[in-house]
mmCIF file of C-alpha atoms in Angstrom:
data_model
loop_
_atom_site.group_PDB
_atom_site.id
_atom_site.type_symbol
_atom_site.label_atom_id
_atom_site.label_comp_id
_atom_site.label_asym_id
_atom_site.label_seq_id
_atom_site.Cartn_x
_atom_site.Cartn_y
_atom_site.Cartn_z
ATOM 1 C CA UNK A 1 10.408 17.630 -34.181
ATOM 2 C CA UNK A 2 7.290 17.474 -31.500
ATOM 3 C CA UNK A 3 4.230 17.910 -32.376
ATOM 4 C CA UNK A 4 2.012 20.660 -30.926
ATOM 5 C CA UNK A 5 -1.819 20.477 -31.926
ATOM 6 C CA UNK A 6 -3.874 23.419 -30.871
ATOM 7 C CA UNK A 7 -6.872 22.641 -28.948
ATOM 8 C CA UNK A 8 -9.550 24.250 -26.446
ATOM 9 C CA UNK A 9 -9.554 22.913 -22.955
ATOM 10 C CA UNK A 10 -12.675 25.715 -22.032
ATOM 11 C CA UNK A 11 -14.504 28.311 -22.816
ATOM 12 C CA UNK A 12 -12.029 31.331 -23.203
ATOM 13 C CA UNK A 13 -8.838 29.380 -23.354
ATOM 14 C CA UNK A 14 -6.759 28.524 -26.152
ATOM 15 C CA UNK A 15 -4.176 26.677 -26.328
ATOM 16 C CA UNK A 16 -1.689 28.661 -28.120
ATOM 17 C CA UNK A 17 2.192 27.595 -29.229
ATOM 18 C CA UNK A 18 2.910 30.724 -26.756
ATOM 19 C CA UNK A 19 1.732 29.368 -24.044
ATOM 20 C CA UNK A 20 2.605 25.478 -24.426
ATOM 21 C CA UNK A 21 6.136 27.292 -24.024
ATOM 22 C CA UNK A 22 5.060 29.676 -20.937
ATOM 23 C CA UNK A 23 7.431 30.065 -18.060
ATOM 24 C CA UNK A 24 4.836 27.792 -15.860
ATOM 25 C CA UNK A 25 4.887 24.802 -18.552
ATOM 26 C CA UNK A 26 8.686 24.970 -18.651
ATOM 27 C CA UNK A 27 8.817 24.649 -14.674
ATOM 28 C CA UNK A 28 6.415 21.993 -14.381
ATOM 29 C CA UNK A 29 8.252 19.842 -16.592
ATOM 30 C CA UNK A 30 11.671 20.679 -14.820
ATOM 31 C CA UNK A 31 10.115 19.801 -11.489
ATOM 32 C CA UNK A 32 8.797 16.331 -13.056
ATOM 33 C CA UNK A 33 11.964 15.069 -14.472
ATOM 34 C CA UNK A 34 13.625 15.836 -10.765
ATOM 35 C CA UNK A 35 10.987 14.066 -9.056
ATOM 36 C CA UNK A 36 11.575 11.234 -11.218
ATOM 37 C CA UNK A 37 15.023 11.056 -10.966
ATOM 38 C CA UNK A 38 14.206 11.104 -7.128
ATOM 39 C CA UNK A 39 11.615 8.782 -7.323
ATOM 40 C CA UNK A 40 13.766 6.450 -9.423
ATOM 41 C CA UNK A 41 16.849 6.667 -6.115
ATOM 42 C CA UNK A 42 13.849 5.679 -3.906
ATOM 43 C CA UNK A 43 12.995 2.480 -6.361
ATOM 44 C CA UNK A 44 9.674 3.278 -7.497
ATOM 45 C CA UNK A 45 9.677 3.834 -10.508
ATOM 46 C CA UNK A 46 12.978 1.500 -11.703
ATOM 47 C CA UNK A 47 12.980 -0.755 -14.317
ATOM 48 C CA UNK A 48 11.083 1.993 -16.638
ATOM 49 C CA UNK A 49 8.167 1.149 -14.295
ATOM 50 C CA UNK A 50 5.813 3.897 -12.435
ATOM 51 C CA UNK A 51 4.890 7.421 -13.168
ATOM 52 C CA UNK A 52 3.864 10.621 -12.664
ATOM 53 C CA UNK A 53 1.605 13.454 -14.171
ATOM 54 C CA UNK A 54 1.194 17.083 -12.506
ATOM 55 C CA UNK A 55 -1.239 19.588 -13.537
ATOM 56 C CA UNK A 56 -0.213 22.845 -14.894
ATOM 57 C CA UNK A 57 -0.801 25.538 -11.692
ATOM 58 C CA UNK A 58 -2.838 28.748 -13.368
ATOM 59 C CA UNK A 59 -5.268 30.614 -11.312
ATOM 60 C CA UNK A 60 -6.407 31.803 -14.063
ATOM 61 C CA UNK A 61 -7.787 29.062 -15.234
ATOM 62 C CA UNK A 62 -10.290 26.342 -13.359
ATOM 63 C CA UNK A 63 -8.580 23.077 -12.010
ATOM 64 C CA UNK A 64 -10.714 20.595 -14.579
ATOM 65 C CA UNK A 65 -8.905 22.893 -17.480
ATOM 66 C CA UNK A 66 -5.577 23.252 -16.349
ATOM 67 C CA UNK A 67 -2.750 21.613 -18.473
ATOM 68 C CA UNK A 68 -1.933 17.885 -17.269
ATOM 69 C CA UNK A 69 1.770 17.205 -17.737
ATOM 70 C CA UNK A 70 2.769 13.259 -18.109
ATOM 71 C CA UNK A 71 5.575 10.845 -18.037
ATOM 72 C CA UNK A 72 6.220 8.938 -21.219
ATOM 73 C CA UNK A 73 5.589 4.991 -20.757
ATOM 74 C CA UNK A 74 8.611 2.427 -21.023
ATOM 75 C CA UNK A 75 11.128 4.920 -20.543
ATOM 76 C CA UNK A 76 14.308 5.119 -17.703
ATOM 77 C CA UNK A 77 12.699 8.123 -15.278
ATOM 78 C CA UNK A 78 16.311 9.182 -14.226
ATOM 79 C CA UNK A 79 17.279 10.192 -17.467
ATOM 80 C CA UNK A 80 14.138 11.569 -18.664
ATOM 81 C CA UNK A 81 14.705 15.433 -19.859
ATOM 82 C CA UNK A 82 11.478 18.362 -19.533
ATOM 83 C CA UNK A 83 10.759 18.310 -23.324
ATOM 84 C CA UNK A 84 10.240 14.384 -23.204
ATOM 85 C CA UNK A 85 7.046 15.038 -21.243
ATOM 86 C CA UNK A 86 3.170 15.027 -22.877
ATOM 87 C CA UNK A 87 1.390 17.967 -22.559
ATOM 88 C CA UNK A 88 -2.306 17.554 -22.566
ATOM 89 C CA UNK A 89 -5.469 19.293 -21.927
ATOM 90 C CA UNK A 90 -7.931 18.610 -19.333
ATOM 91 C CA UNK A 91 -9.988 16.890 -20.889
ATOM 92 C CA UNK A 92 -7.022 14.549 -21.974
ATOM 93 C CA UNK A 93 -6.395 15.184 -25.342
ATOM 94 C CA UNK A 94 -2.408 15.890 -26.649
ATOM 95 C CA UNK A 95 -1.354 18.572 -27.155
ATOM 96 C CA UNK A 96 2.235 18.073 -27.270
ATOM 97 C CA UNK A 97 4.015 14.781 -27.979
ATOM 98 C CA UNK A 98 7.941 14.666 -27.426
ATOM 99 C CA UNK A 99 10.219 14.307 -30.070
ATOM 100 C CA UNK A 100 11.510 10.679 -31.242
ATOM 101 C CA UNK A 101 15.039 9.583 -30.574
ATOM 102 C CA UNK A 102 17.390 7.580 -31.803
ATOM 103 C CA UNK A 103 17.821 3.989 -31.410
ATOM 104 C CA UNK A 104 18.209 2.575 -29.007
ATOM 105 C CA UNK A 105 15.165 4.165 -27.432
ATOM 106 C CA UNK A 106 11.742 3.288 -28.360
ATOM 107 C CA UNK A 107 9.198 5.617 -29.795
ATOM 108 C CA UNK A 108 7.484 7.985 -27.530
ATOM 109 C CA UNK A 109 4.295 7.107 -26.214
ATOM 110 C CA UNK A 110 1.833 8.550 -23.710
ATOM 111 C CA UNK A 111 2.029 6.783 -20.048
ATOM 112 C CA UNK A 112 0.318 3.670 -20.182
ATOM 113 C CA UNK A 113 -1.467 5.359 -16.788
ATOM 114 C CA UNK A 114 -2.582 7.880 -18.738
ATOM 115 C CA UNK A 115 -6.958 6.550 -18.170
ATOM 116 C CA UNK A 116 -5.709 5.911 -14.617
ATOM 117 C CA UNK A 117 -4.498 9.201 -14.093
ATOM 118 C CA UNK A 118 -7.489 11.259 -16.090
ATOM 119 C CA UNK A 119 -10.117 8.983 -13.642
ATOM 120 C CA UNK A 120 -8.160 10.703 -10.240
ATOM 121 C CA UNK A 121 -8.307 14.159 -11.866
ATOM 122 C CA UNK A 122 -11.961 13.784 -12.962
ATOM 123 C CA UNK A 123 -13.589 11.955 -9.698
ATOM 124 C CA UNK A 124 -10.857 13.885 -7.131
ATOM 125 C CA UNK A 125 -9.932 17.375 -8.893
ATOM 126 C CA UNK A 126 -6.356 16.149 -7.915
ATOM 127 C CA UNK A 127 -3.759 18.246 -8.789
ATOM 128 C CA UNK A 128 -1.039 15.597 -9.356
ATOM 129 C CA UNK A 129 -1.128 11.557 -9.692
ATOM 130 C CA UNK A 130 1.921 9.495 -7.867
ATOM 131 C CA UNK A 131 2.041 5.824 -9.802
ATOM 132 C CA UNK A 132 5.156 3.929 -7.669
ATOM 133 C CA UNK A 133 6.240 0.354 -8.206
ATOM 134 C CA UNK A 134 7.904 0.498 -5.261
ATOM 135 C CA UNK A 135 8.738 -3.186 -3.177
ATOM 136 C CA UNK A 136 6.728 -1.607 -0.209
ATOM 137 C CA UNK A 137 3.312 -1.056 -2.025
ATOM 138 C CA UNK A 138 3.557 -4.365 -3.475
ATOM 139 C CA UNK A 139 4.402 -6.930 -0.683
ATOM 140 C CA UNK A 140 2.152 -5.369 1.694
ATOM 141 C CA UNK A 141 -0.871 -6.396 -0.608
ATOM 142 C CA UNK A 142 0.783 -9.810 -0.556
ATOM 143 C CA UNK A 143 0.531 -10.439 2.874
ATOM 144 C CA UNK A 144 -3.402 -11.299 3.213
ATOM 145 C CA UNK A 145 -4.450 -12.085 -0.371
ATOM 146 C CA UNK A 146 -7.630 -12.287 0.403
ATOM 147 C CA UNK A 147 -7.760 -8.672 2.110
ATOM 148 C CA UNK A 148 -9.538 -5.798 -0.074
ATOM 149 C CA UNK A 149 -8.256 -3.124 1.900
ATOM 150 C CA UNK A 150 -4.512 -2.168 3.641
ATOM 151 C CA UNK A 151 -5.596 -0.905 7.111
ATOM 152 C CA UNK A 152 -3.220 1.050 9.835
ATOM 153 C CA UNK A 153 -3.566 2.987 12.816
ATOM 154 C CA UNK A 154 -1.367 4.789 15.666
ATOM 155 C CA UNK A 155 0.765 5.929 13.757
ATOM 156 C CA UNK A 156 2.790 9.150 13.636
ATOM 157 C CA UNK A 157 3.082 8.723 9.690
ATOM 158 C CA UNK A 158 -0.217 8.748 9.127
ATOM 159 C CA UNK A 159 -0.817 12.507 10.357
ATOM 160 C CA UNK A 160 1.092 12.974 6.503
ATOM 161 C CA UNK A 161 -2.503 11.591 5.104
ATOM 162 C CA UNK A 162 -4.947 14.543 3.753
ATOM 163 C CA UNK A 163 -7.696 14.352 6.649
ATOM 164 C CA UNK A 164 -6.008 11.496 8.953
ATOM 165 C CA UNK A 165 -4.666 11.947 12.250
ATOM 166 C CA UNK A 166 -2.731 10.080 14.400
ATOM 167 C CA UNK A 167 -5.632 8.348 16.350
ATOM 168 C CA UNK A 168 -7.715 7.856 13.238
ATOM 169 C CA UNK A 169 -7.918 4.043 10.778
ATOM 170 C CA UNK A 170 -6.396 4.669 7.416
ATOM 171 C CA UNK A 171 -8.196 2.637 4.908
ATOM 172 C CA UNK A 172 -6.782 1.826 1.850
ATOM 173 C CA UNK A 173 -8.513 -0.081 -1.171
ATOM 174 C CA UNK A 174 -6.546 -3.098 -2.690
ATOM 175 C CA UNK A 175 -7.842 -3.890 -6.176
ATOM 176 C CA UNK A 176 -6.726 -7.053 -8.592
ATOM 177 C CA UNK A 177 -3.630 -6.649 -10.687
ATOM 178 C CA UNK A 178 -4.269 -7.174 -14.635
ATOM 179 C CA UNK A 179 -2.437 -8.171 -17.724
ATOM 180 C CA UNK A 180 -1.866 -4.112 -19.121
ATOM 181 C CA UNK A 181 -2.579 -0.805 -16.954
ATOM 182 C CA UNK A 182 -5.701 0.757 -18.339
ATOM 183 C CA UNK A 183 -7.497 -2.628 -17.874
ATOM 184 C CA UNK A 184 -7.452 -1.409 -14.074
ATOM 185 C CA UNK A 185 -9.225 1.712 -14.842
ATOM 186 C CA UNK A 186 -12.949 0.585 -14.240
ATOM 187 C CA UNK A 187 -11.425 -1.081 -10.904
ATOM 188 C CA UNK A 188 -9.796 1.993 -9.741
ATOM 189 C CA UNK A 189 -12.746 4.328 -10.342
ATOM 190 C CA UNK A 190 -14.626 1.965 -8.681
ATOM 191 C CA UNK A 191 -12.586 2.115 -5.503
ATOM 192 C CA UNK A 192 -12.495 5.973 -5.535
ATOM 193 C CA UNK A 193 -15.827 5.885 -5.525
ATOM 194 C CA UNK A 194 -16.214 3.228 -2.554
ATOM 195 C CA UNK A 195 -13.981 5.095 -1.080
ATOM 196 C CA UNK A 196 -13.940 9.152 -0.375
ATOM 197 C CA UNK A 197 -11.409 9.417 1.686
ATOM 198 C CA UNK A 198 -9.195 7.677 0.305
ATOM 199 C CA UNK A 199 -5.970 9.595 -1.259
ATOM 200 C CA UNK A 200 -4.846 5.998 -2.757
ATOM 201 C CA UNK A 201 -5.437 2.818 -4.327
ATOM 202 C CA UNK A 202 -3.435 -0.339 -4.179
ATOM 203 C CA UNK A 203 -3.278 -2.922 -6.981
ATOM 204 C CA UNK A 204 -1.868 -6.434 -5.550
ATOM 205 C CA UNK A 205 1.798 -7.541 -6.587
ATOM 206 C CA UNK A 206 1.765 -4.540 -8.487
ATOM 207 C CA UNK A 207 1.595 -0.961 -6.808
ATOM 208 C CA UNK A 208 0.065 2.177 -5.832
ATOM 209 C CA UNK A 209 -1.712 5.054 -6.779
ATOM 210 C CA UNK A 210 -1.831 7.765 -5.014
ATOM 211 C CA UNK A 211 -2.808 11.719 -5.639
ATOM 212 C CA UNK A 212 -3.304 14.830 -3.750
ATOM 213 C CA UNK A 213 -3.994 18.456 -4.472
ATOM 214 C CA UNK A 214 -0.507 19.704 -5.726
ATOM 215 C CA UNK A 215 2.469 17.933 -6.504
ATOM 216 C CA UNK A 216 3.584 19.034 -2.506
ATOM 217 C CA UNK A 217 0.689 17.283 -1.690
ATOM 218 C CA UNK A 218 0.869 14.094 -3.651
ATOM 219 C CA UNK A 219 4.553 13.932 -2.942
ATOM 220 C CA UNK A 220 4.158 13.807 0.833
ATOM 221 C CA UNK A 221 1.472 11.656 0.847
ATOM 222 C CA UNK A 222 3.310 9.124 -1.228
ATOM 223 C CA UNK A 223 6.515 9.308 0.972
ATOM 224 C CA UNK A 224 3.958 8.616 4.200
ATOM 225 C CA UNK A 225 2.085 5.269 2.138
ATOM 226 C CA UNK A 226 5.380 4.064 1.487
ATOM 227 C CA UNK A 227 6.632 4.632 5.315
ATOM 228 C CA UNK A 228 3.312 2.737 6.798
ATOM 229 C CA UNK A 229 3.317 -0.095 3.708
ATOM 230 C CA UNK A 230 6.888 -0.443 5.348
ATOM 231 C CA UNK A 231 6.407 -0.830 8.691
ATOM 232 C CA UNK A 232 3.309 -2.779 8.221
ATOM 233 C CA UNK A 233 5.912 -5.597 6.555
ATOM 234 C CA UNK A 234 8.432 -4.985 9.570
ATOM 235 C CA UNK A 235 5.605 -5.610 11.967
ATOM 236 C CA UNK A 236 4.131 -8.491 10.477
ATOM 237 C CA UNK A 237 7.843 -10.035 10.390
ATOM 238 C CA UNK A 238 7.726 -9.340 14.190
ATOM 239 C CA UNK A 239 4.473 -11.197 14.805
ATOM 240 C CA UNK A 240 2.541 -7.802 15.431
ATOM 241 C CA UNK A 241 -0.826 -6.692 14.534
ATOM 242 C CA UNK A 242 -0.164 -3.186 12.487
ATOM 243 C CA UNK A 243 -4.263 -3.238 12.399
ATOM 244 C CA UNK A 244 -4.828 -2.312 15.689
ATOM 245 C CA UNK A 245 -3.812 0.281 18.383
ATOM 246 C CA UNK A 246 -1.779 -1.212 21.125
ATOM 247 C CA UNK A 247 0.279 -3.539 17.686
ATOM 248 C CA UNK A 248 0.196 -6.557 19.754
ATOM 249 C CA UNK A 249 0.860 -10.187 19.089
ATOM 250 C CA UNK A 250 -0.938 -11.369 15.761
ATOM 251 C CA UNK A 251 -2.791 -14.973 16.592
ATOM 252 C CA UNK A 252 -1.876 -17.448 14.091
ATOM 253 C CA UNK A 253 -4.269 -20.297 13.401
ATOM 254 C CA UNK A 254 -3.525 -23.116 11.566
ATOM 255 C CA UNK A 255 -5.801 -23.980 8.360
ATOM 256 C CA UNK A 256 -8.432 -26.652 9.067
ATOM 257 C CA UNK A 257 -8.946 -30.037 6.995
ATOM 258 C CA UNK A 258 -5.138 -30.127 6.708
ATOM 259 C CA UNK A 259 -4.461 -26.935 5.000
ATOM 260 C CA UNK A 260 -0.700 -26.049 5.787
ATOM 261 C CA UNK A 261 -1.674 -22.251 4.968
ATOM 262 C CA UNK A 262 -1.551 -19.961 8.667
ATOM 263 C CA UNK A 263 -4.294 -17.553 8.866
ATOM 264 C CA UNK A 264 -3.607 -14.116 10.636
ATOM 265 C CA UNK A 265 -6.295 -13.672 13.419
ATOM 266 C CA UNK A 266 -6.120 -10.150 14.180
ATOM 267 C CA UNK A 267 -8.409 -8.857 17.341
ATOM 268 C CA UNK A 268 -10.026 -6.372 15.003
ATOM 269 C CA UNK A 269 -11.053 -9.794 13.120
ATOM 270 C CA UNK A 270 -13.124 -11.151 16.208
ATOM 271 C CA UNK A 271 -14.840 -8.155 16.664
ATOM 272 C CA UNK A 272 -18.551 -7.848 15.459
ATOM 273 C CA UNK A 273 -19.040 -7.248 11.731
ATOM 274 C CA UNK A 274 -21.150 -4.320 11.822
ATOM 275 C CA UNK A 275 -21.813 -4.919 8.053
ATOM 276 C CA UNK A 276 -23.109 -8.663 8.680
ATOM 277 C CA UNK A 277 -24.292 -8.368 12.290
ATOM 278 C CA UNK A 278 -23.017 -11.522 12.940
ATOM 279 C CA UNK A 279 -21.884 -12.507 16.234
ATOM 280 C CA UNK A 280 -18.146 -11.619 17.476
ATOM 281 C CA UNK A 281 -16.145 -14.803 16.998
ATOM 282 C CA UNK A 282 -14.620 -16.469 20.145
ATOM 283 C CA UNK A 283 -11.278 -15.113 21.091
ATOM 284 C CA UNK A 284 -9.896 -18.953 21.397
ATOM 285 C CA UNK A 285 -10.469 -22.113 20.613
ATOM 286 C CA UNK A 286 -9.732 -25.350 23.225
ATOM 287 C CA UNK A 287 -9.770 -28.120 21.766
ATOM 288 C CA UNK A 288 -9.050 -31.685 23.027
ATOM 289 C CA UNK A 289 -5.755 -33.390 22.065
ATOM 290 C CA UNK A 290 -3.634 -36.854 21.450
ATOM 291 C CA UNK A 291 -5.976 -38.007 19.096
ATOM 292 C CA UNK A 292 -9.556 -37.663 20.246
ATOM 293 C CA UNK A 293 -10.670 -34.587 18.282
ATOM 294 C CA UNK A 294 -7.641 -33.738 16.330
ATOM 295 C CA UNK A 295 -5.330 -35.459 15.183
ATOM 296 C CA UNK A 296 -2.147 -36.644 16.874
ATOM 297 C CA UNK A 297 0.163 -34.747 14.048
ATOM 298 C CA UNK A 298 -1.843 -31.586 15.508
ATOM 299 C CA UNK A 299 0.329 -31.414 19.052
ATOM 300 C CA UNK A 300 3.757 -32.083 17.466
ATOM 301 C CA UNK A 301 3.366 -29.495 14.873
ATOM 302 C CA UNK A 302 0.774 -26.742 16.287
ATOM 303 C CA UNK A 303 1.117 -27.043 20.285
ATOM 304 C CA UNK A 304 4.567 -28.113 20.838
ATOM 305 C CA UNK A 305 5.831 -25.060 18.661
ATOM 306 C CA UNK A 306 3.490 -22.883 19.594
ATOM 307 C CA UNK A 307 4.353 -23.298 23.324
ATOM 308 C CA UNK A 308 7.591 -23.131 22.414
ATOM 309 C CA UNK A 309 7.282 -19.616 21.146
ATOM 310 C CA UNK A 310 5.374 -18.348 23.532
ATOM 311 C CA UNK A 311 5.553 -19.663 26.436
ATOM 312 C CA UNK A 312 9.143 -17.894 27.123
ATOM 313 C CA UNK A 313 7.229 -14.379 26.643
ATOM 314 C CA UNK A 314 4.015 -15.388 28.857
ATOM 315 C CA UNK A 315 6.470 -15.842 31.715
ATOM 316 C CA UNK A 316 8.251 -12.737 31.465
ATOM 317 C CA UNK A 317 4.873 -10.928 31.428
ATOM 318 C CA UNK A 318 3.031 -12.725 34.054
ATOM 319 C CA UNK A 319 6.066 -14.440 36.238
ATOM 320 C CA UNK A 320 4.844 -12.288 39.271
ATOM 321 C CA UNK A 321 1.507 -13.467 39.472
ATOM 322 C CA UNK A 322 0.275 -15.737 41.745
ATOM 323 C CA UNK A 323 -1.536 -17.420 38.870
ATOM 324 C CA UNK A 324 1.841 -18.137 37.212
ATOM 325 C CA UNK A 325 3.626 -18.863 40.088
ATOM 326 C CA UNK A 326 0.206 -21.710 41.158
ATOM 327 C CA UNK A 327 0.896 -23.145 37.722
ATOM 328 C CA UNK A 328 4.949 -23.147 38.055
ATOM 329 C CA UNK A 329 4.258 -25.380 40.954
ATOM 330 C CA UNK A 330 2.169 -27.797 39.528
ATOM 331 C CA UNK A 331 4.363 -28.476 37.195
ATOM 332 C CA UNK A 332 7.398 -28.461 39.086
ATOM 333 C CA UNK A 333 5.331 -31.514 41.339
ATOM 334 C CA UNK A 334 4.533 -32.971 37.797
ATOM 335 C CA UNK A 335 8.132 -33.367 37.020
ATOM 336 C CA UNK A 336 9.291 -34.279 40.407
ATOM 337 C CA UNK A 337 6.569 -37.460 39.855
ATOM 338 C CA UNK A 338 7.523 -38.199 36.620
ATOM 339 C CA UNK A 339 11.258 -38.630 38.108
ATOM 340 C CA UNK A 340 10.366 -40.758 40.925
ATOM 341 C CA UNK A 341 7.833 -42.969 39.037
ATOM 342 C CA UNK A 342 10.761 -43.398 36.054
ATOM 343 C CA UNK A 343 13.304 -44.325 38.380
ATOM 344 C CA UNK A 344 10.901 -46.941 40.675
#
């Protein structure tokens, strides 16, 4: 049988069996086991992974002291029934625990998410927490593992972001993965806190969090991270820049001292750190060749590819020029040399 303690979540409010079973309980936990079967078709929350909590709408009753409704951790989300989710109190203390069953499911146990979850409602007065494992929210932290924040503009997606519009940077902190979930709690409150705006938080090769002010809220929001995580893979596959407004070309630079690790040179990177005041960094590097400066291995397996990469879309965008057309010549004469000088 579950268990129900009685507890005060304020001043005035009691927590009575009566109301654990009120109609708006019973709906909220309806609506969270179909959002997780949903969630679950949409692959973030599969392999018992992910979760979800939604507060308990009363207007009656102040945000901080609504009842928080949770998923159960280690659990399939598609099959997950309403009385299988926690009910708790706002200041996170259970009020309801689901009843056991049989083998071969495990014992029911809060989400694992659970200090992750209570840190959003505390520092953001969300109204429901979105945790996804989905493939999107994890590769694009993968991409740059050096990068402490996922960053994205122009584009039509991120008008879905509380207080983002099209033209404006979304800025998302990235914190480091750990061994269990509520070791990422001090992490995550730090990041809130870093960063106000923010309706999310990413945690590298593992995924997001991401809240809002109703379950409407958090749901759209986490369908428009998802989108941009998306196409910021698809564009970095293409070469493109998802960092910056026009999405052009992304510069690749090989590592120095040997390194065979590329480095993404974004134009946003060469522009002046306005944090560090240093100077803007060159937009390009010339360096000598065949030996002199660099090494031989250099032009074989950084210029020769490179050019031939490129040089088929430079063409196309400059053909017309007189530029272009100045350098076509020279090396038309170059080859027309070479020829006579090979063949005496």
């Amino acid at each position: 049988m579950a268990t129900v303690a009685v507890n005060g979540a304020g001043p005035g409010i009691a927590h009575t069996q009566a109301y654990l079973e009120s109609k708006a309980v019973k709906e909220t936990r309806v609506l969270m086991s179909e959002l997780c079967r949903q969630f679950y078709t949409l692959g973030w929350v599969s392999g018992t992974g992910g979760s979800i909590t939604i507060k308990v709408h009363d207007d009656s009753i102040p945000k901080p002291q609504q009842l928080i409704l949770m998923s159960p951790s280690g659990v399939h989300k598609e099959r997950m029934e309403p009385e299988d989710m926690y009910v708790m109190s706002g200041n996170g203390s259970i009020l309801y625990s689901p009843s056991p069953k049989p083998y071969p499911h495990k014992f029911p146990k809060c989400s694992d998410c659970a200090p992750l979850f209570m840190k959003s409602y505390e520092m953001r007065n969300a109204g429901a927490v979105i945790h996804s494992h989905g493939i999107e929210s994890c590769l694009v932290t993968m991409i740059n593992p050096n990068s402490k924040e996922f960053r994205i503009t122009h584009m039509e997606m991120i008008k879905g972001i509380q207080g983002h519009g099209y033209y404006d940077e979304l800025v998302v902190p990235i914190i480091e993965n750990t061994a269990y979930e509520n070791e990422l709690t001090d992490s995550l409150a730090k990041a809130i806190e870093a960063y106000p705006k923010a309706t999310a938080v990413l945690v590298r090769n593992h995924g997001v969090y991401i809240w809002g002010d109703s379950w409407i809220s958090a749901k759209t929001q986490a369908e428009c991270y998802h989108y941009l995580f998306d196409a910021a893979i698809k564009l970095n596959q293409l070469g493109l820049d998802w960092s910056t407004p026009n999405h052009g070309p992304i510069q690749n630079v090989k590592g120095i001292s040997g390194s065979n690790e590329y480095i993404n040179i974004t134009p946003k990177a060469m522009t002046r750190d306005s944090n560090s005041g240093s100077d803007p960094l060159p937009s390009c590097i010339v360096l000598d060749i065949e030996g002199t400066t660099t090494p031989i291995s250099f032009v074989t397996e950084i210029l020769f590819p490179y050019a031939r990469v490129s040089v088929g879309r430079h063409l196309s965008a400059t053909y017309d020029t007189a530029e272009t057309k100045e350098d076509i010549k020279l090396l038309r004469s170059q080859v027309s040399f070479c020829l006579y000088d090979f063949n005496g």
